[in-house]
XYZ file of C-alpha atoms in Angstrom:
630
model
C 30.407 9.673 -26.425
C 29.707 7.606 -23.448
C 28.554 10.581 -21.587
C 26.163 11.393 -24.519
C 24.725 7.891 -24.257
C 24.018 8.369 -20.538
C 22.631 11.874 -21.028
C 20.376 10.791 -23.867
C 19.071 7.923 -21.783
C 18.628 10.061 -18.709
C 16.584 12.641 -20.409
C 14.322 9.781 -21.894
C 13.969 8.285 -18.338
C 13.456 11.327 -16.114
C 12.104 14.184 -18.498
C 10.310 12.407 -21.241
C 6.752 13.056 -20.003
C 5.374 15.545 -22.540
C 6.064 13.711 -25.682
C 8.801 16.245 -26.399
C 12.404 15.264 -26.091
C 14.720 17.916 -27.366
C 13.325 20.840 -25.249
C 14.315 18.739 -22.162
C 17.567 17.904 -23.681
C 18.318 21.559 -24.226
C 17.442 22.341 -20.587
C 19.782 19.491 -19.321
C 22.755 20.915 -21.294
C 21.974 24.493 -20.522
C 21.954 25.959 -24.308
C 20.152 25.751 -27.536
C 21.136 22.994 -29.841
C 20.781 23.734 -33.660
C 18.830 21.077 -35.635
C 22.063 19.987 -37.360
C 23.639 19.164 -34.080
C 20.603 17.382 -33.044
C 21.081 14.986 -35.870
C 24.753 14.681 -35.048
C 23.642 13.773 -31.469
C 21.318 11.135 -32.689
C 23.969 9.513 -35.067
C 26.489 9.635 -32.252
C 23.981 7.932 -29.950
C 23.368 5.093 -32.304
C 27.136 4.436 -32.879
C 27.859 4.383 -29.191
C 24.804 2.257 -28.418
C 25.967 -0.268 -31.071
C 29.546 -0.220 -29.444
C 28.047 -1.293 -26.143
C 25.759 -3.884 -27.938
C 22.555 -1.989 -27.021
C 19.470 -2.546 -29.137
C 18.562 0.151 -31.805
C 14.829 0.019 -32.560
C 13.790 0.597 -36.135
C 10.304 1.598 -37.375
C 8.922 2.219 -40.754
C 9.588 5.920 -40.564
C 13.209 5.261 -39.507
C 15.233 4.871 -36.299
C 13.365 5.226 -33.085
C 15.974 6.973 -31.023
C 14.034 7.702 -27.923
C 12.467 4.195 -27.970
C 15.991 2.724 -28.058
C 17.035 4.731 -25.055
C 13.951 3.703 -23.127
C 14.579 0.066 -24.063
C 18.108 0.278 -22.541
C 17.498 2.382 -19.490
C 13.909 1.482 -18.363
C 10.420 2.643 -18.488
C 10.216 6.496 -18.031
C 9.462 7.340 -14.606
C 6.428 9.477 -15.621
C 4.836 6.175 -16.967
C 5.808 3.986 -14.050
C 2.659 4.417 -11.897
C 0.425 3.683 -14.858
C 2.623 0.675 -15.703
C 2.229 -0.715 -12.185
C -1.454 -1.241 -13.018
C -0.476 -3.395 -15.947
C 1.755 -5.469 -13.534
C -1.202 -5.850 -11.099
C -3.558 -6.989 -13.933
C -0.904 -9.505 -15.108
C -0.998 -11.194 -11.803
C -4.523 -12.458 -12.537
C -3.843 -13.669 -16.053
C -1.408 -16.559 -15.928
C -1.066 -16.831 -19.774
C -0.600 -13.154 -20.553
C 2.942 -13.693 -21.904
C 1.563 -15.976 -24.539
C -0.794 -13.520 -26.065
C -0.696 -13.112 -29.812
C 0.101 -9.677 -31.207
C -3.547 -8.982 -31.739
C -4.482 -9.988 -28.284
C -1.574 -7.852 -26.857
C -2.898 -4.852 -28.865
C -6.427 -5.445 -27.519
C -5.102 -5.775 -23.884
C -3.011 -2.562 -24.353
C -6.129 -0.725 -25.475
C -8.266 -1.888 -22.552
C -5.502 -1.433 -19.810
C -4.505 2.002 -20.908
C -7.988 3.473 -20.292
C -7.491 6.205 -22.856
C -4.091 7.103 -21.816
C -2.315 7.279 -25.240
C 1.272 7.423 -23.906
C 0.639 3.980 -21.942
C -0.900 2.257 -24.903
C 1.773 3.455 -27.274
C 4.528 2.219 -24.974
C 2.902 -1.217 -24.395
C 2.266 -1.732 -28.084
C 5.685 -0.256 -29.434
C 7.806 -1.839 -26.623
C 6.150 -5.131 -26.007
C 9.417 -7.123 -25.312
C 10.570 -4.320 -22.876
C 7.170 -4.208 -21.072
C 6.988 -7.999 -20.824
C 10.532 -8.248 -19.373
C 9.604 -5.584 -16.733
C 6.300 -7.277 -15.945
C 8.193 -10.613 -15.326
C 10.773 -9.080 -13.228
C 8.174 -7.255 -10.983
C 6.468 -10.506 -10.512
C 9.716 -12.145 -9.546
C 10.708 -9.376 -7.287
C 7.174 -9.328 -5.591
C 7.518 -13.104 -4.973
C 10.895 -12.672 -3.247
C 9.856 -9.874 -1.053
C 6.708 -11.488 0.129
C 8.485 -14.636 0.958
C 11.236 -12.953 2.852
C 9.796 -10.083 4.951
C 13.316 -9.072 6.244
C 14.522 -7.807 2.843
C 14.222 -4.053 1.880
C 14.591 -2.102 -1.340
C 18.322 -1.894 -0.861
C 18.627 -5.728 -0.685
C 16.376 -5.882 -3.800
C 18.612 -3.604 -5.835
C 21.453 -6.075 -5.423
C 19.236 -8.860 -6.841
C 17.260 -7.064 -9.508
C 17.735 -4.778 -12.537
C 14.810 -2.566 -11.391
C 15.980 1.110 -11.084
C 15.920 2.594 -7.511
C 13.915 5.579 -8.851
C 10.928 3.528 -9.245
C 10.894 2.932 -5.493
C 11.998 6.350 -4.314
C 9.643 8.473 -6.372
C 6.492 6.117 -6.849
C 5.330 5.033 -3.364
C 2.888 2.461 -5.016
C 5.826 0.328 -6.059
C 6.277 -0.786 -2.511
C 2.546 -1.547 -2.252
C 2.794 -3.716 -5.288
C 5.792 -5.587 -4.081
C 4.784 -6.125 -0.502
C 1.111 -5.346 -0.299
C 0.691 -6.492 3.314
C 3.543 -4.364 4.668
C 4.757 -1.707 2.054
C 6.465 0.598 4.699
C 8.826 -2.199 5.604
C 10.408 -1.934 2.166
C 11.436 1.625 2.614
C 12.381 1.601 6.310
C 16.006 2.017 5.467
C 15.532 4.979 3.228
C 15.779 8.691 4.253
C 12.783 10.769 3.063
C 11.233 14.255 3.491
C 8.022 14.459 5.419
C 5.614 17.386 6.051
C 3.971 17.544 9.518
C 1.410 20.183 10.542
C 1.511 19.646 14.309
C 3.934 21.191 14.896
C 4.477 22.837 11.444
C 7.715 21.415 10.112
C 9.506 19.700 7.264
C 11.626 16.808 8.821
C 13.833 14.160 7.335
C 12.878 10.684 8.325
C 16.285 8.885 9.148
C 16.665 5.121 8.975
C 18.051 3.059 11.827
C 21.815 2.626 11.645
C 23.349 -0.841 12.411
C 25.034 -0.940 15.646
C 28.409 -1.926 14.264
C 28.502 1.442 12.498
C 27.724 3.502 15.797
C 28.917 5.912 17.033
C 28.169 7.867 13.849
C 26.792 11.334 12.913
C 24.216 12.447 10.317
C 25.009 15.642 8.427
C 23.170 17.676 5.987
C 24.604 21.102 5.229
C 25.479 22.641 8.530
C 22.879 20.629 10.443
C 24.181 17.560 12.452
C 22.743 14.900 14.609
C 23.935 11.685 16.291
C 22.814 8.611 14.544
C 20.818 5.911 16.410
C 20.006 2.237 16.107
C 16.376 3.093 15.681
C 14.647 5.303 13.212
C 14.928 9.008 13.927
C 14.016 12.460 12.674
C 16.113 15.400 11.584
C 14.190 18.805 11.426
C 15.137 20.732 8.170
C 12.297 23.205 7.684
C 13.387 25.897 5.239
C 16.612 24.068 4.490
C 14.492 21.593 2.578
C 13.716 24.110 -0.099
C 17.243 23.816 -1.616
C 17.312 22.312 -5.089
C 19.106 19.152 -3.778
C 20.282 17.893 -0.351
C 23.425 15.865 0.387
C 22.796 13.673 3.235
C 26.010 12.105 4.830
C 26.541 9.456 7.492
C 29.956 9.719 9.120
C 31.147 6.766 10.988
C 34.794 6.568 11.809
C 36.798 6.825 8.581
C 33.676 5.929 6.446
C 31.510 8.472 4.885
C 28.306 7.310 3.196
C 26.529 9.855 0.999
C 23.033 10.037 -0.269
C 21.635 12.679 -2.686
C 17.970 13.809 -1.938
C 15.811 15.953 -4.106
C 14.790 19.173 -2.361
C 11.536 20.988 -2.438
C 12.351 23.359 -5.406
C 10.801 25.370 -6.615
C 7.700 23.961 -4.977
C 6.637 20.595 -3.616
C 3.566 18.343 -3.815
C 2.994 16.200 -0.727
C 0.817 13.201 -0.859
C -0.922 13.264 2.546
C -2.151 9.699 2.367
C 1.327 8.222 1.398
C 3.203 10.800 3.487
C 5.612 11.361 0.720
C 6.549 14.179 -1.624
C 5.831 13.187 -5.315
C 7.854 13.631 -8.413
C 6.557 16.833 -10.144
C 7.682 15.332 -13.451
C 4.609 12.972 -13.370
C 1.718 14.270 -15.332
C -0.787 11.821 -13.742
C -1.051 11.012 -10.060
C -3.616 8.820 -8.149
C -6.574 10.692 -6.605
C -5.493 11.365 -3.032
C -5.346 14.208 -0.655
C -2.323 16.422 -1.384
C -0.744 19.782 -0.205
C 1.346 22.165 -2.188
C 4.255 23.720 -0.262
C 6.663 26.459 -1.430
C 9.111 28.931 0.206
C 7.372 31.837 -1.563
C 3.731 32.437 -2.838
C 3.253 30.694 -6.153
C 2.109 33.043 -9.001
C -1.009 31.143 -10.108
C -2.703 27.957 -8.767
C -5.655 26.569 -10.682
C -7.728 23.812 -9.069
C -10.371 21.717 -10.683
C -12.225 19.005 -8.870
C -10.768 19.997 -5.486
C -12.443 21.566 -2.403
C -11.986 25.308 -2.269
C -14.087 26.080 0.689
C -11.822 26.613 3.749
C -8.859 25.826 1.493
C -7.158 29.050 0.422
C -4.313 29.334 -1.905
C -0.793 30.235 -0.591
C -1.768 30.145 3.071
C 1.014 31.393 5.249
C 2.531 28.938 7.741
C 5.457 29.553 10.002
C 8.053 27.042 11.149
C 9.151 26.712 14.836
C 12.399 28.401 13.737
C 10.603 31.531 12.526
C 10.948 30.933 8.876
C 7.856 30.840 6.618
C 6.331 28.697 3.893
C 3.127 28.828 1.826
C 0.668 25.861 1.725
C -2.291 25.093 -0.421
C -4.444 21.948 0.586
C -5.929 19.816 -2.136
C -8.883 17.649 -1.075
C -10.513 15.992 -4.093
C -14.332 16.214 -4.608
C -16.322 13.066 -5.228
C -17.303 12.157 -8.732
C -14.834 14.639 -10.166
C -11.674 14.334 -12.277
C -9.367 16.612 -10.383
C -6.705 18.771 -12.377
C -3.993 21.036 -10.976
C -2.216 23.723 -12.846
C 0.651 25.817 -11.240
C 2.258 28.809 -12.972
C 5.342 30.263 -11.402
C 8.056 32.352 -12.868
C 7.053 31.657 -16.461
C 7.022 27.788 -15.924
C 3.933 25.873 -15.910
C 3.050 22.539 -14.426
C -0.060 20.547 -15.231
C -1.126 17.267 -13.431
C -4.081 15.153 -13.890
C -5.429 12.866 -11.110
C -7.083 9.635 -11.681
C -8.467 6.569 -9.767
C -6.017 3.757 -9.743
C -7.406 0.592 -11.198
C -6.994 -1.660 -8.191
C -8.860 -4.636 -6.634
C -9.708 -4.024 -3.069
C -11.491 -6.047 -0.365
C -13.139 -4.918 2.733
C -15.540 -6.056 5.638
C -18.414 -3.891 6.606
C -21.040 -4.455 9.233
C -23.986 -4.194 6.844
C -25.663 -2.183 4.189
C -27.699 1.008 4.581
C -29.233 1.499 8.094
C -27.552 -1.881 9.237
C -24.082 -0.297 8.732
C -23.844 0.760 12.309
C -25.377 -2.355 13.863
C -22.302 -3.805 15.464
C -19.914 -3.299 18.521
C -16.146 -3.706 18.875
C -15.301 -5.704 21.977
C -12.120 -4.247 23.584
C -10.905 -3.572 19.901
C -10.237 -7.339 19.513
C -13.280 -8.531 17.575
C -16.764 -7.425 16.577
C -20.317 -8.371 17.663
C -23.119 -8.371 15.274
C -26.551 -9.730 14.949
C -26.058 -10.609 11.224
C -23.236 -12.039 9.264
C -20.798 -9.270 8.080
C -20.798 -7.741 4.656
C -17.698 -8.833 2.745
C -17.133 -6.625 -0.332
C -14.762 -6.920 -3.313
C -14.370 -3.820 -5.478
C -13.361 -4.727 -9.107
C -12.144 -2.226 -11.833
C -14.433 -2.456 -14.782
C -13.240 -4.871 -17.495
C -10.540 -6.154 -15.332
C -11.672 -9.791 -15.981
C -13.283 -11.328 -19.069
C -15.614 -13.335 -16.639
C -15.571 -11.556 -13.395
C -17.828 -14.038 -11.526
C -15.691 -16.949 -12.603
C -12.560 -15.000 -11.618
C -13.994 -14.283 -8.176
C -14.950 -17.972 -7.607
C -11.440 -19.139 -8.500
C -9.293 -16.493 -6.902
C -11.131 -15.230 -3.754
C -11.765 -17.654 -0.929
C -13.931 -16.928 2.062
C -13.186 -19.032 5.026
C -14.688 -19.498 8.559
C -12.272 -20.863 11.122
C -9.982 -22.000 8.366
C -12.819 -23.956 6.424
C -14.455 -22.855 3.166
C -17.576 -20.944 3.729
C -20.722 -21.865 1.831
C -22.066 -18.985 -0.381
C -21.126 -17.174 -3.668
C -19.982 -13.742 -4.838
C -22.925 -11.656 -5.997
C -22.728 -8.345 -7.975
C -25.028 -5.630 -6.287
C -24.103 -2.474 -8.266
C -21.445 -0.559 -10.124
C -20.242 2.949 -10.788
C -18.212 4.458 -13.611
C -15.115 2.875 -12.430
C -15.866 -0.266 -10.342
C -18.103 -3.152 -9.894
C -19.116 -4.060 -6.321
C -19.517 -7.687 -5.436
C -20.764 -9.012 -1.923
C -20.579 -12.388 -0.488
C -23.952 -14.046 -0.302
C -23.632 -16.293 2.811
C -25.067 -19.674 2.369
C -27.324 -21.520 4.792
C -26.229 -23.255 7.922
C -23.742 -20.624 9.175
C -25.145 -18.820 12.300
C -22.144 -18.972 14.816
C -22.873 -18.195 18.504
C -19.373 -18.021 19.456
C -16.317 -16.044 18.400
C -14.805 -17.237 14.991
C -12.457 -15.880 12.413
C -13.886 -14.792 9.091
C -11.184 -14.400 6.308
C -11.030 -13.364 2.755
C -7.773 -14.575 0.932
C -6.671 -13.975 -2.689
C -2.816 -14.517 -2.322
C -1.810 -13.998 -5.874
C -3.295 -10.416 -5.809
C -1.914 -9.786 -2.323
C -5.206 -9.647 -0.523
C -5.377 -11.471 2.825
C -7.252 -10.385 5.899
C -9.311 -11.826 8.741
C -11.541 -10.576 11.393
C -12.849 -12.196 14.629
C -16.542 -11.921 14.933
C -19.372 -13.155 17.164
C -22.847 -13.335 16.044
C -25.600 -12.419 18.655
C -29.247 -13.298 18.733
C -31.352 -10.559 17.286
C -33.194 -8.536 19.865
C -36.809 -7.746 19.272
C -37.973 -4.161 19.289
C -34.840 -2.634 17.525
C -35.825 -3.059 13.911
C -36.894 0.534 13.231
C -34.593 2.329 15.669
C -31.737 2.792 13.087
C -33.903 3.306 10.048
C -32.849 7.063 9.590
C -29.116 6.274 9.369
C -26.854 6.974 7.765
C -28.473 9.966 6.236
C -26.591 13.165 7.045
C -24.487 11.242 9.736
C -22.778 9.350 6.788
C -19.164 10.325 7.841
C -19.623 8.798 11.321
C -21.145 5.544 10.048
C -18.262 5.101 7.540
C -15.539 5.894 10.109
C -17.050 3.444 12.538
C -16.748 0.506 10.200
C -14.718 -2.666 11.542
C -11.641 -2.078 9.638
C -11.267 1.363 11.114
C -12.569 0.711 14.659
C -10.777 -2.603 15.373
C -7.472 -1.752 13.891
C -7.622 1.969 15.102
C -5.979 2.931 11.992
C -8.738 5.161 10.775
C -9.617 5.715 7.181
C -8.139 8.003 4.355
C -10.178 9.673 1.591
C -10.102 6.699 -0.643
C -11.292 4.284 2.079
C -14.162 6.512 2.886
C -15.329 6.776 -0.736
C -15.064 2.946 -1.176
C -17.102 2.420 1.951
C -19.627 4.952 0.771
C -20.046 3.349 -2.657
C -20.275 -0.116 -1.090
C -22.634 0.230 1.783
C -24.830 3.214 0.874
C -24.657 3.452 -3.136
C -28.152 5.224 -3.292
C -27.392 7.797 -0.523
C -27.689 11.217 -2.075
C -25.640 12.695 0.733
C -22.395 14.190 -0.675
C -19.212 13.276 1.094
C -17.620 16.519 2.396
C -14.057 17.002 3.594
C -14.925 20.487 5.164
C -17.469 18.727 7.211
C -14.951 16.439 8.568
C -12.588 19.301 9.467
C -15.541 20.931 11.210
C -16.001 17.921 13.398
C -12.069 17.919 14.013
C -12.350 21.640 15.057
C -14.609 20.494 17.892
C -12.281 17.665 18.934
C -14.623 14.833 17.822
C -12.438 13.639 14.971
C -8.645 13.565 14.659
C -6.600 13.722 11.495
C -3.319 11.664 11.552
C -1.774 12.598 8.255
C -4.383 11.677 5.658
C -6.377 9.383 7.972
C -9.407 10.453 9.933
C -9.933 8.757 13.302
C -12.914 9.118 15.715
C -11.371 10.923 18.688
C -14.374 11.239 21.045
C -18.030 10.700 21.375
C -20.223 13.196 23.182
C -23.736 13.373 24.425
C -26.092 16.037 26.030
C -28.736 14.669 28.262
C -31.549 17.140 28.487
C -33.916 17.574 31.620
C -37.259 15.723 31.019
C -40.117 17.694 29.428
C -43.589 16.198 29.306
C -42.292 12.677 30.198
C -39.450 12.737 27.572
C -35.752 13.505 27.845
C -33.870 14.334 24.672
C -30.452 12.792 24.265
C -28.267 14.685 21.641
C -25.382 12.579 20.428
C -22.421 13.033 18.149
C -19.788 10.198 17.943
C -19.483 6.602 16.987
C -22.975 5.361 16.191
C -22.060 1.716 16.697
C -21.853 2.626 20.471
C -25.558 3.276 20.334
C -26.246 -0.234 19.053
C -24.982 -1.866 22.314
C -27.084 0.661 24.193
C -30.267 -0.166 22.331
C -29.644 -4.047 22.883
C -29.105 -3.436 26.611
C -32.245 -1.227 26.850
C -34.488 -3.741 24.877
C -33.995 -6.185 27.798
C -35.601 -3.639 30.048
C -38.269 -2.021 27.772
C -39.490 -2.714 24.350
C -40.540 0.850 23.800
C -37.286 2.376 22.218
C -36.958 5.590 20.384
C -36.235 6.021 16.676
C -32.847 7.789 16.172
C -33.174 11.074 14.245
C -30.569 12.789 12.201
C -30.613 16.366 13.086
C -29.161 18.952 10.484
C -29.249 22.587 11.582
C -27.991 25.519 9.591
C -24.455 26.426 10.876
C -23.990 23.121 12.744
C -22.628 19.713 11.725
C -25.269 16.913 11.756
C -25.917 15.040 15.107
C -28.312 12.381 16.491
C -31.324 12.908 18.617
C -33.109 10.235 20.691
C -36.248 10.914 22.719
C -36.061 8.675 25.746
C -38.784 8.220 28.220
C -38.108 10.047 31.519
C -37.670 6.814 33.600
C -35.196 5.603 31.044
C -32.815 8.709 31.199
C -30.551 7.709 34.213
C -30.120 4.201 32.962
C -29.188 5.264 29.441
C -26.623 7.819 30.822
C -25.074 5.270 33.222
C -24.702 2.694 30.372
C -23.071 5.070 28.014
C -20.579 6.392 30.708
C -19.674 2.968 31.993
C -19.539 0.861 28.815
C -18.709 3.188 26.050
C -16.978 6.074 27.757
C -19.120 8.697 26.153
C -18.402 12.270 27.406
C -21.590 13.894 28.725
C -21.303 17.720 28.100
C -23.581 20.729 28.202
C -22.758 21.697 24.614
C -21.761 19.227 21.806
C -19.712 21.954 20.055
C -17.137 22.793 22.496
C -14.050 23.778 20.485
C -10.637 22.319 21.553
């Protein structure tokens, strides 16, 4: 009977994602269960639950067996990612736990965003949901306060199940938003890499008092180290489950890992394999990987150009795998369906309802008018653009909430100004800081945006320079078709050197160029990467090189073709404006078969000065052809 109790709860927790319970129960026990035995299982479940003083939920139509199991074992893993949004929302509403039933029902309707399972859970399990929200908030407070704690430490002080951390990476982002990776540094996890092609196991650091020790998984062994390490598995990772052991003297620690079976879905931005039981996942870039070609892959809302299905890859050890890249298209609701060996998986992808804060150099053609000084701070002619992206209907009064919760400071002092809504899309509202009068610093200062209870806190050193005459129209054609470069050049990417993932790029586009008809294209980024101008690090895109072609003068003009970081040109134009007020207008050139690039028609006598400046100050590579493949 106790085993039945655990089995019943386990099926509810792990497998209850389609609204059907008994088919998953049948699969778990390995054979059919006649309806009479189903009722017998239900009755036994109730009697054993009562023996252990577990709550049995009753509804008008009778006993809620699955609801009772969920109440005892926890929120189903398939609902957890959606439930995290509710926890984030509750951070901003201090009195949420005092809502009346009517207010709670209204809240559940708004927060579920049409997702019936989430709404039904929140309404039907209010006490359970409330307990978990409170526990998540308490855990978050503990982990933010003590940065040395990891998930393993939290499990000893919290009732939260470890599966929430191991299978939903967004949990760590909620619990420690400033440094989520630090929460899972002591966890082993599978990782896909393309250069070289491999599936590896990230191994945590082992305390020195346990060394010497040895990691063992199947027939593969490796000495443990006091620093994080890697164990290459490749095709071994395709087993249904993997038993990782750490052998140290007479001690033997075991960890059970889920293998990639029968196929895996890897989140390129989170660098983590996801749980295929989840029917809804955040919109990110993913890849499908399997040991054999999958029978049928249906993609809606994903790039298909240059992204074939079941593309053959070979590991270094000679074994093979099959990969399909999934890059979401803008303004679409992606869906994935995989049929393989008479089993079907269906996954919907959606935008997480999350508050985000960013700093940009400016809107529209001013977005590239800045320069990064030695990667430490940015120089601008105008105060930077501070942007808050707010999910629709997150607050009853968004303006009041922003005034109360988001502080803008300069050198630690409150800045004069206010948040102002500029535009919105179908999911978000965009608010920008309208700077007050009297703030025109002529020295380096720190600008910060802080909302501690939401986990937003960042600052950037900036220096405001005097506006140079003669440059007003030079950048008027940007960003245009050069949009990817303008986005990747933004301060958050250029100063931190961390690059941007797909979500960052879309947010930047919506914020600084909302009316730009230019569609954002992942294949275009891959074209630039093929030429060595961009580099992809996991799911993040980074500017790798800036190139220029200086053509011989013709009729007193010398064409400069440029492809790279457009903010580098801003420094050049400021420098040249000291010598000559006659500056060219930057043109965006888009030719059939070539990626967009920039064209400047400098005067013949300016040519050598321009070249020397770009080589000396910005390390631009001068080449004979922009499109040299690497």
